[in-house]
Coordinates of C-alpha atoms in Angstrom, one line a residue:
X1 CA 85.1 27.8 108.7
X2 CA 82.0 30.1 108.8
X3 CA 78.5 28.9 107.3
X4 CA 76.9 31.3 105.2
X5 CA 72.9 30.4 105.0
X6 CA 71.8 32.0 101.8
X7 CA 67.8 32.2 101.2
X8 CA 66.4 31.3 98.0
X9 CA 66.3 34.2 95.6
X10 CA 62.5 35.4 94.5
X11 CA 61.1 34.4 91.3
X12 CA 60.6 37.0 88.5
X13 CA 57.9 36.5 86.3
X14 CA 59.0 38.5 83.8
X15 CA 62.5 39.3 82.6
X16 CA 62.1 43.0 82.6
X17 CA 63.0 45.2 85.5
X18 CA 60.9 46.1 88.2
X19 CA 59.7 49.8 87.5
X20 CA 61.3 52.6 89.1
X21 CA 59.4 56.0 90.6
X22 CA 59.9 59.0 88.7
X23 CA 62.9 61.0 89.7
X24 CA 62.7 64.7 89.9
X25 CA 65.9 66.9 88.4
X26 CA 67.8 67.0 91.6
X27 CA 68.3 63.2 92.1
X28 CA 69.2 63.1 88.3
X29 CA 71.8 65.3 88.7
X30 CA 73.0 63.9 91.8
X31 CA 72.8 60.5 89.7
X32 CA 75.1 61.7 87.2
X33 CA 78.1 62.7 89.0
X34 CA 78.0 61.0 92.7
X35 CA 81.7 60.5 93.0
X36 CA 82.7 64.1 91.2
X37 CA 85.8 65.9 92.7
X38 CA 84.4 69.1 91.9
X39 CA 80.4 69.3 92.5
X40 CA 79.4 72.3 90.9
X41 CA 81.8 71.6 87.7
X42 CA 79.7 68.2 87.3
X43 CA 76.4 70.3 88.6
X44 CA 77.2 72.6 85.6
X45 CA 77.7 69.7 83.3
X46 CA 74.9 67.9 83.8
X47 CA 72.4 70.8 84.4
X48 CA 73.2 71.8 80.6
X49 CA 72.9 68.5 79.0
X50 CA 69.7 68.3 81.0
X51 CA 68.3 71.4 79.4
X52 CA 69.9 70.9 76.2
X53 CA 68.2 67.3 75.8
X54 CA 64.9 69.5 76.9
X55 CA 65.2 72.3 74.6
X56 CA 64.3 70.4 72.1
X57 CA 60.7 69.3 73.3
X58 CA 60.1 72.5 74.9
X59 CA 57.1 74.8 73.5
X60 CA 58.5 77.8 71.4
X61 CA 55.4 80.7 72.3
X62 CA 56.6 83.2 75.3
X63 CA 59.4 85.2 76.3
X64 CA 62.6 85.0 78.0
X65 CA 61.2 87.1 80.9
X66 CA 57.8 86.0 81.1
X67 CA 57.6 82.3 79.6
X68 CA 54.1 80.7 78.5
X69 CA 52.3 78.1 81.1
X70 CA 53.9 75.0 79.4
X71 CA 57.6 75.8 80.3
X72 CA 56.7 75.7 83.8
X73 CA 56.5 78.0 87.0
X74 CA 60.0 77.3 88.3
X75 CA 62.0 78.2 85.4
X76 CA 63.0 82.0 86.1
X77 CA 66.6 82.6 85.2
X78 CA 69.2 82.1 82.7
X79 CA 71.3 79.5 82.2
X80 CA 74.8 80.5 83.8
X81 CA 77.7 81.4 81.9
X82 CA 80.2 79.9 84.9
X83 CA 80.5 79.1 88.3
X84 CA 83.1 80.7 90.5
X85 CA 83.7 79.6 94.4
X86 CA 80.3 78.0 94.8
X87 CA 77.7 80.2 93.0
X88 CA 76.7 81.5 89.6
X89 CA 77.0 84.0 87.7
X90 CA 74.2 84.8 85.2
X91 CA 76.1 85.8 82.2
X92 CA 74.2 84.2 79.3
X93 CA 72.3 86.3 76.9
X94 CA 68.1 86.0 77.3
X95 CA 67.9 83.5 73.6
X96 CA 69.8 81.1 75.8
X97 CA 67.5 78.0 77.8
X98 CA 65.9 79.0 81.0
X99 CA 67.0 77.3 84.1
X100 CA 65.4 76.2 87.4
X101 CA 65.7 78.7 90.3
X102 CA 66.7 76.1 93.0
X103 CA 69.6 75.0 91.1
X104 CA 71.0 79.0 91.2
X105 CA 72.2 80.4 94.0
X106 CA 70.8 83.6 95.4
X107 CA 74.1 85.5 96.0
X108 CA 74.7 88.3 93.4
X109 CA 78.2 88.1 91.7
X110 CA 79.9 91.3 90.7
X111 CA 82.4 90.7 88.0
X112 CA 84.2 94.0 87.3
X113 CA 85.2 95.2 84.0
X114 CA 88.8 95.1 85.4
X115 CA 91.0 94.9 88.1
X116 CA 91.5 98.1 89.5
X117 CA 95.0 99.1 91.0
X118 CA 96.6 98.5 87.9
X119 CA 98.7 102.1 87.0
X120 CA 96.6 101.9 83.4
X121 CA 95.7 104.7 81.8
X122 CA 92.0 106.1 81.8
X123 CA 89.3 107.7 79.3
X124 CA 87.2 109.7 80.6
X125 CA 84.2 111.1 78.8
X126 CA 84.5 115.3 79.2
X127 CA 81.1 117.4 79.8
X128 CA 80.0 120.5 81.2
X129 CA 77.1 121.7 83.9
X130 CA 74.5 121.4 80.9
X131 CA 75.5 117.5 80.3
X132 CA 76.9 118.5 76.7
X133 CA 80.2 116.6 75.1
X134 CA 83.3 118.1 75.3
X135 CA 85.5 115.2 74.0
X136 CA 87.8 112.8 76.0
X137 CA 90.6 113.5 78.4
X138 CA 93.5 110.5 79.4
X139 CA 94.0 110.3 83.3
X140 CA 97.3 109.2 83.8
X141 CA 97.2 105.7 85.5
X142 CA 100.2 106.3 88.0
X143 CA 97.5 109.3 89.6
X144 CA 94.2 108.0 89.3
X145 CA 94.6 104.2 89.1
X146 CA 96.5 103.0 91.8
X147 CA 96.0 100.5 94.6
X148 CA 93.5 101.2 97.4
X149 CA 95.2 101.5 101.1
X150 CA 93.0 102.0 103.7
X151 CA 95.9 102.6 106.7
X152 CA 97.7 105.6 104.0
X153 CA 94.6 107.6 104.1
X154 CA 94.0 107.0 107.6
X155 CA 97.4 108.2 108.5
X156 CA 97.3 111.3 106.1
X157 CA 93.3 112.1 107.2
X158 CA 95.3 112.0 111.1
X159 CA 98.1 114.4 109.9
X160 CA 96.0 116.8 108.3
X161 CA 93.7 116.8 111.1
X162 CA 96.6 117.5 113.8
X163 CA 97.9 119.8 112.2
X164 CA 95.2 122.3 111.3
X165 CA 94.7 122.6 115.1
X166 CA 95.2 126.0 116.5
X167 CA 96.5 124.8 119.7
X168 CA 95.9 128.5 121.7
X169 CA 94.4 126.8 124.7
X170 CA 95.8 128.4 127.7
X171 CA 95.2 128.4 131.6
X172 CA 96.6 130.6 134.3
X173 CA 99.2 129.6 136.4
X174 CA 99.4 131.0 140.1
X175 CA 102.2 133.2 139.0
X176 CA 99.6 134.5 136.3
X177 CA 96.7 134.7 138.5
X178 CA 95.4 138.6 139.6
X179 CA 95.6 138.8 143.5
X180 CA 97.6 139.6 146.6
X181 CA 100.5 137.5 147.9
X182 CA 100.0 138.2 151.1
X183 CA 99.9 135.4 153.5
X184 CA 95.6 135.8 154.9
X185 CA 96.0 134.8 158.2
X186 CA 98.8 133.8 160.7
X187 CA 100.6 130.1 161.1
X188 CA 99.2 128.9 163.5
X189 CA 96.8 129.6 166.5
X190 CA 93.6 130.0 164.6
X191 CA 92.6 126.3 164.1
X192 CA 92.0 126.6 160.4
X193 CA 94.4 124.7 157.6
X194 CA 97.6 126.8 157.3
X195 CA 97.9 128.7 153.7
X196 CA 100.3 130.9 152.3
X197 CA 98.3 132.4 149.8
X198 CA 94.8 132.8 148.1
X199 CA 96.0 132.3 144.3
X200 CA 96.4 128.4 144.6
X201 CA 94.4 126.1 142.8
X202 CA 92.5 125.1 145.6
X203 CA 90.5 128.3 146.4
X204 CA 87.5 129.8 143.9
X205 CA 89.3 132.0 141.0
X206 CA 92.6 130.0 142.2
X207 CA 95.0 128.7 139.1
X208 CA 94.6 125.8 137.2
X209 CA 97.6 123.2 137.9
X210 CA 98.7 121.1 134.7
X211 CA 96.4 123.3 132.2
X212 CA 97.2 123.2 128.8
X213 CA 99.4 125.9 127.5
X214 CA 99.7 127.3 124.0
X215 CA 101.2 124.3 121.8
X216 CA 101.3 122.7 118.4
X217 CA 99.8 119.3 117.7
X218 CA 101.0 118.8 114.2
X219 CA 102.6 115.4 113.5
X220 CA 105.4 114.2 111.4
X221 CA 104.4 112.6 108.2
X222 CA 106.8 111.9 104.7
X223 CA 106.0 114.2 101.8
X224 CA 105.4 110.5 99.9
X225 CA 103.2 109.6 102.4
X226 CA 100.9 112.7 101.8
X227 CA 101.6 112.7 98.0
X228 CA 100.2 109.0 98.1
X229 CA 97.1 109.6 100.5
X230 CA 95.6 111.9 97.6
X231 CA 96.9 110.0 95.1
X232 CA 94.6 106.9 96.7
X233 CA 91.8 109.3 96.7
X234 CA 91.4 110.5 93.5
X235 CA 91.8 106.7 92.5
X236 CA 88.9 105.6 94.5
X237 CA 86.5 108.2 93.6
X238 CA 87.4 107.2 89.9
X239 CA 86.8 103.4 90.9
X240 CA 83.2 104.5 92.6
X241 CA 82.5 106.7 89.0
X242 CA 82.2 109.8 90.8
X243 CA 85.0 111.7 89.1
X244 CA 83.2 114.2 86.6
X245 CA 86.1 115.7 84.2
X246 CA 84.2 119.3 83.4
X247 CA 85.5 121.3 80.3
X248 CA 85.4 124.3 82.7
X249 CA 83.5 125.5 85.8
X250 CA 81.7 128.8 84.5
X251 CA 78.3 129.6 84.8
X252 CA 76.2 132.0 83.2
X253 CA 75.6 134.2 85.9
X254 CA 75.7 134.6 90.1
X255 CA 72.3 132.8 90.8
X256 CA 72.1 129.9 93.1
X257 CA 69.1 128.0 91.8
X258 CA 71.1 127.6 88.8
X259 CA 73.5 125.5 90.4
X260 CA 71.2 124.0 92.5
X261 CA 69.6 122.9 89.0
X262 CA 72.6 121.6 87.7
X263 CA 73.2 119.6 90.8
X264 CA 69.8 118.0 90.6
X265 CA 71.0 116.8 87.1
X266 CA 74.0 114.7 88.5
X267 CA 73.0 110.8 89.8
X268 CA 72.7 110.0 93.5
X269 CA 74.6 112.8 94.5
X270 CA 74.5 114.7 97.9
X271 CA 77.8 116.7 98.3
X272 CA 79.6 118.0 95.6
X273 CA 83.2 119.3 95.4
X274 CA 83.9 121.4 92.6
X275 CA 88.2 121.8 91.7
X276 CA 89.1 124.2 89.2
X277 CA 92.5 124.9 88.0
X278 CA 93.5 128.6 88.9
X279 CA 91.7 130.9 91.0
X280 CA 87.6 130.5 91.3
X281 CA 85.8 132.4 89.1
X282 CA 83.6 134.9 91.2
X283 CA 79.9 134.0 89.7
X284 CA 80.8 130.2 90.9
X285 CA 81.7 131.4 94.1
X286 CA 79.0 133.7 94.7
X287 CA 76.6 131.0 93.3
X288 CA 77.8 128.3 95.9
X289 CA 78.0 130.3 99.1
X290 CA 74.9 129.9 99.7
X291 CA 75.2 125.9 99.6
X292 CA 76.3 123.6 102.3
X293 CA 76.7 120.3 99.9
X294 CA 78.4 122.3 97.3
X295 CA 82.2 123.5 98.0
X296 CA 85.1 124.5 95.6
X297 CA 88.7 124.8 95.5
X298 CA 91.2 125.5 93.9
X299 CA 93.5 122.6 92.6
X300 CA 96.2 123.8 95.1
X301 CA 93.8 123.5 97.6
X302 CA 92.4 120.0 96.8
X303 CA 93.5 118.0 99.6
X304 CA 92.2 114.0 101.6
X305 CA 90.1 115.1 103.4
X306 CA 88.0 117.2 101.5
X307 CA 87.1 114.6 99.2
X308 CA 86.5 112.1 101.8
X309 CA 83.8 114.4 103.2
X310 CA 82.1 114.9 99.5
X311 CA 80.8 111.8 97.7
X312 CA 81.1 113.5 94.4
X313 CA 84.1 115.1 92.4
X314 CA 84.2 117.5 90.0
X315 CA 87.2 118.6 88.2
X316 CA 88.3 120.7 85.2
X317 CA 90.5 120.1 82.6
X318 CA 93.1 122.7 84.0
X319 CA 92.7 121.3 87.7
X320 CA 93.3 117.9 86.5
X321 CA 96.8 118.8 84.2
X322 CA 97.7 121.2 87.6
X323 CA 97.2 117.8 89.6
X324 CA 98.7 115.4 87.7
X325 CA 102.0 118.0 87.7
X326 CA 101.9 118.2 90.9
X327 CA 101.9 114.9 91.6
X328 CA 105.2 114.3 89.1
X329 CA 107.1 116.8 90.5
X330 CA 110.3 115.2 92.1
X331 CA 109.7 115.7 96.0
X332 CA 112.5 118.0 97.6
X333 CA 114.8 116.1 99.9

């Protein structure tokens, strides 16, 4: 048996409970849900009835963005629509109770429209060099909204690469180099290392052994592969928003500063690739030859690479239709 010595309890003089220090907003919450299986659920639960509870006594004068001296120096932000993996999103509109900033997280949440990759069909608004409407134009979804793979346009970016190399290096060998065959001196008697000729490699205007010779350096790659690659292109300049769908490409006349003018006009761009649907209109090219950061093509012409190296697209109506045929014609086994 163990003996427990218990100590007389003290004596309350009054029946009412001792008084407790002030708790700030952060113990409260932690208060209300200590034993919570999700945290931030219970966080989000109790920070609104919190602010609901002092909505009510809170002063009416002052704005959303700049609130009067009674609400307080620490409220700065909404109150949160919802809170995804550990962090908020401010998704409330400004009528909505402010909220303290050390109950927010400062990580910025980007919550797309939608989920790209999805084959959908796209609207795109239609202009022209002076920014004037031109109506809407569908981009087919199986072209311009598919699924971004970074290891298809690597392999095509390699392929086209390879094979636009001219491969017309080319050394001598010592049957090609100019010069006697005659042996210079005789076998043996003179001291010196014994040679048969003067055309080897080791002697000054001597061939080169193992030198590249004339060759191709294309590469094998499927016709669904390629098809795909630009395919995954077009789709990811459309996800960035630099696709411009242009109700043609002509210009009034041959000058460059127009087009410099008109490039100006366009947001945070630097290189422009303009794609039109037949053959390039002479005034456009004459206008852009001038430019480094402005290029065009034709939409046969419109390959990976290209628009890899310019951050902004520009296509006409006809180059789009011409593209999106292309792209549907059965491949040739």
């Amino acid at each position: 048996m163990l003996s427990l010595k218990l100590g007389k309890a003290p004596r309350r003089t009054s029946s009412l409970p001792p008084p407790q220090p002030p708790r700030s907003a952060g113990a409260t919450l932690a208060a209300a849900c200590p034993f919570s299986a999700h945290p931030m659920r219970a966080l989000a639960r109790a920070a609104s009835s919190l602010l609901r509870r002092a909505a009510g006594s809170a002063p009416t004068t002052g704005s959303p963005h700049h609130p009067s001296p009674g609400v307080g120096p620490c409220l700065a932000k909404n109150l949160p629509g919802f809170f995804f993996n550990g962090y908020s999103t401010l998704l409330a509109p400004p009528s909505e109770v402010l909220i303290p900033p050390e109950l927010l997280s400062s990580r910025t949440v980007w919550t797309p429209d939608r989920e790209l990759g999805q084959y959908e069909d796209l609207v795109a608004r239609v202009t022209n060099f002076h920014n004037e409407d031109k109506g809407f134009m569908v981009l087919d979804g199986d072209v311009f909204d598919v699924p971004i793979r970074k290891d298809i346009v690597h392999r095509v970016v390699r392929w086209q690469l390879a094979k636009r190399q001219q491969g017309t290096h080319s050394t001598k060998t010592i049957s090609e180099v100019s010069g006697t065959g005659r042996k210079p001196y005789k076998q043996k008697g003179t001291g010196r290392a014994r040679h048969g000729t003067l055309r080897g490699p080791q002697f000054r205007g001597g061939a080169t052994m193992h030198g590249p010779k004339p060759r191709s350096h294309a590469i094998k790659l499927q016709k669904k592969v390629r098809r795909l690659g630009l395919k995954i292109a077009l789709s990811a300049r459309t996800a960035e928003g630099k696709l411009l769908v242009f109700e043609d490409l002509e210009v009034p006349s041959h000058k460059t500063k127009n087009i410099v003018q008109y490039i100006r006009q366009m947001d945070d761009t630097k290189k422009v690739l303009l794609v039109d649907g037949g053959d390039i209109d002479k005034k456009l090219k004459l206008a852009t030859q001038n430019l480094h950061y402005v290029n065009v093509l034709p939409s046969i012409g419109l390959n990976v690479y290209s628009i890899l190296q310019h951050d902004t697209l520009v296509m006409s109506r006809a180059a789009i239709n011409r593209i999106v045929e292309r792209m549907h014609t059965p491949i040739n086994r």
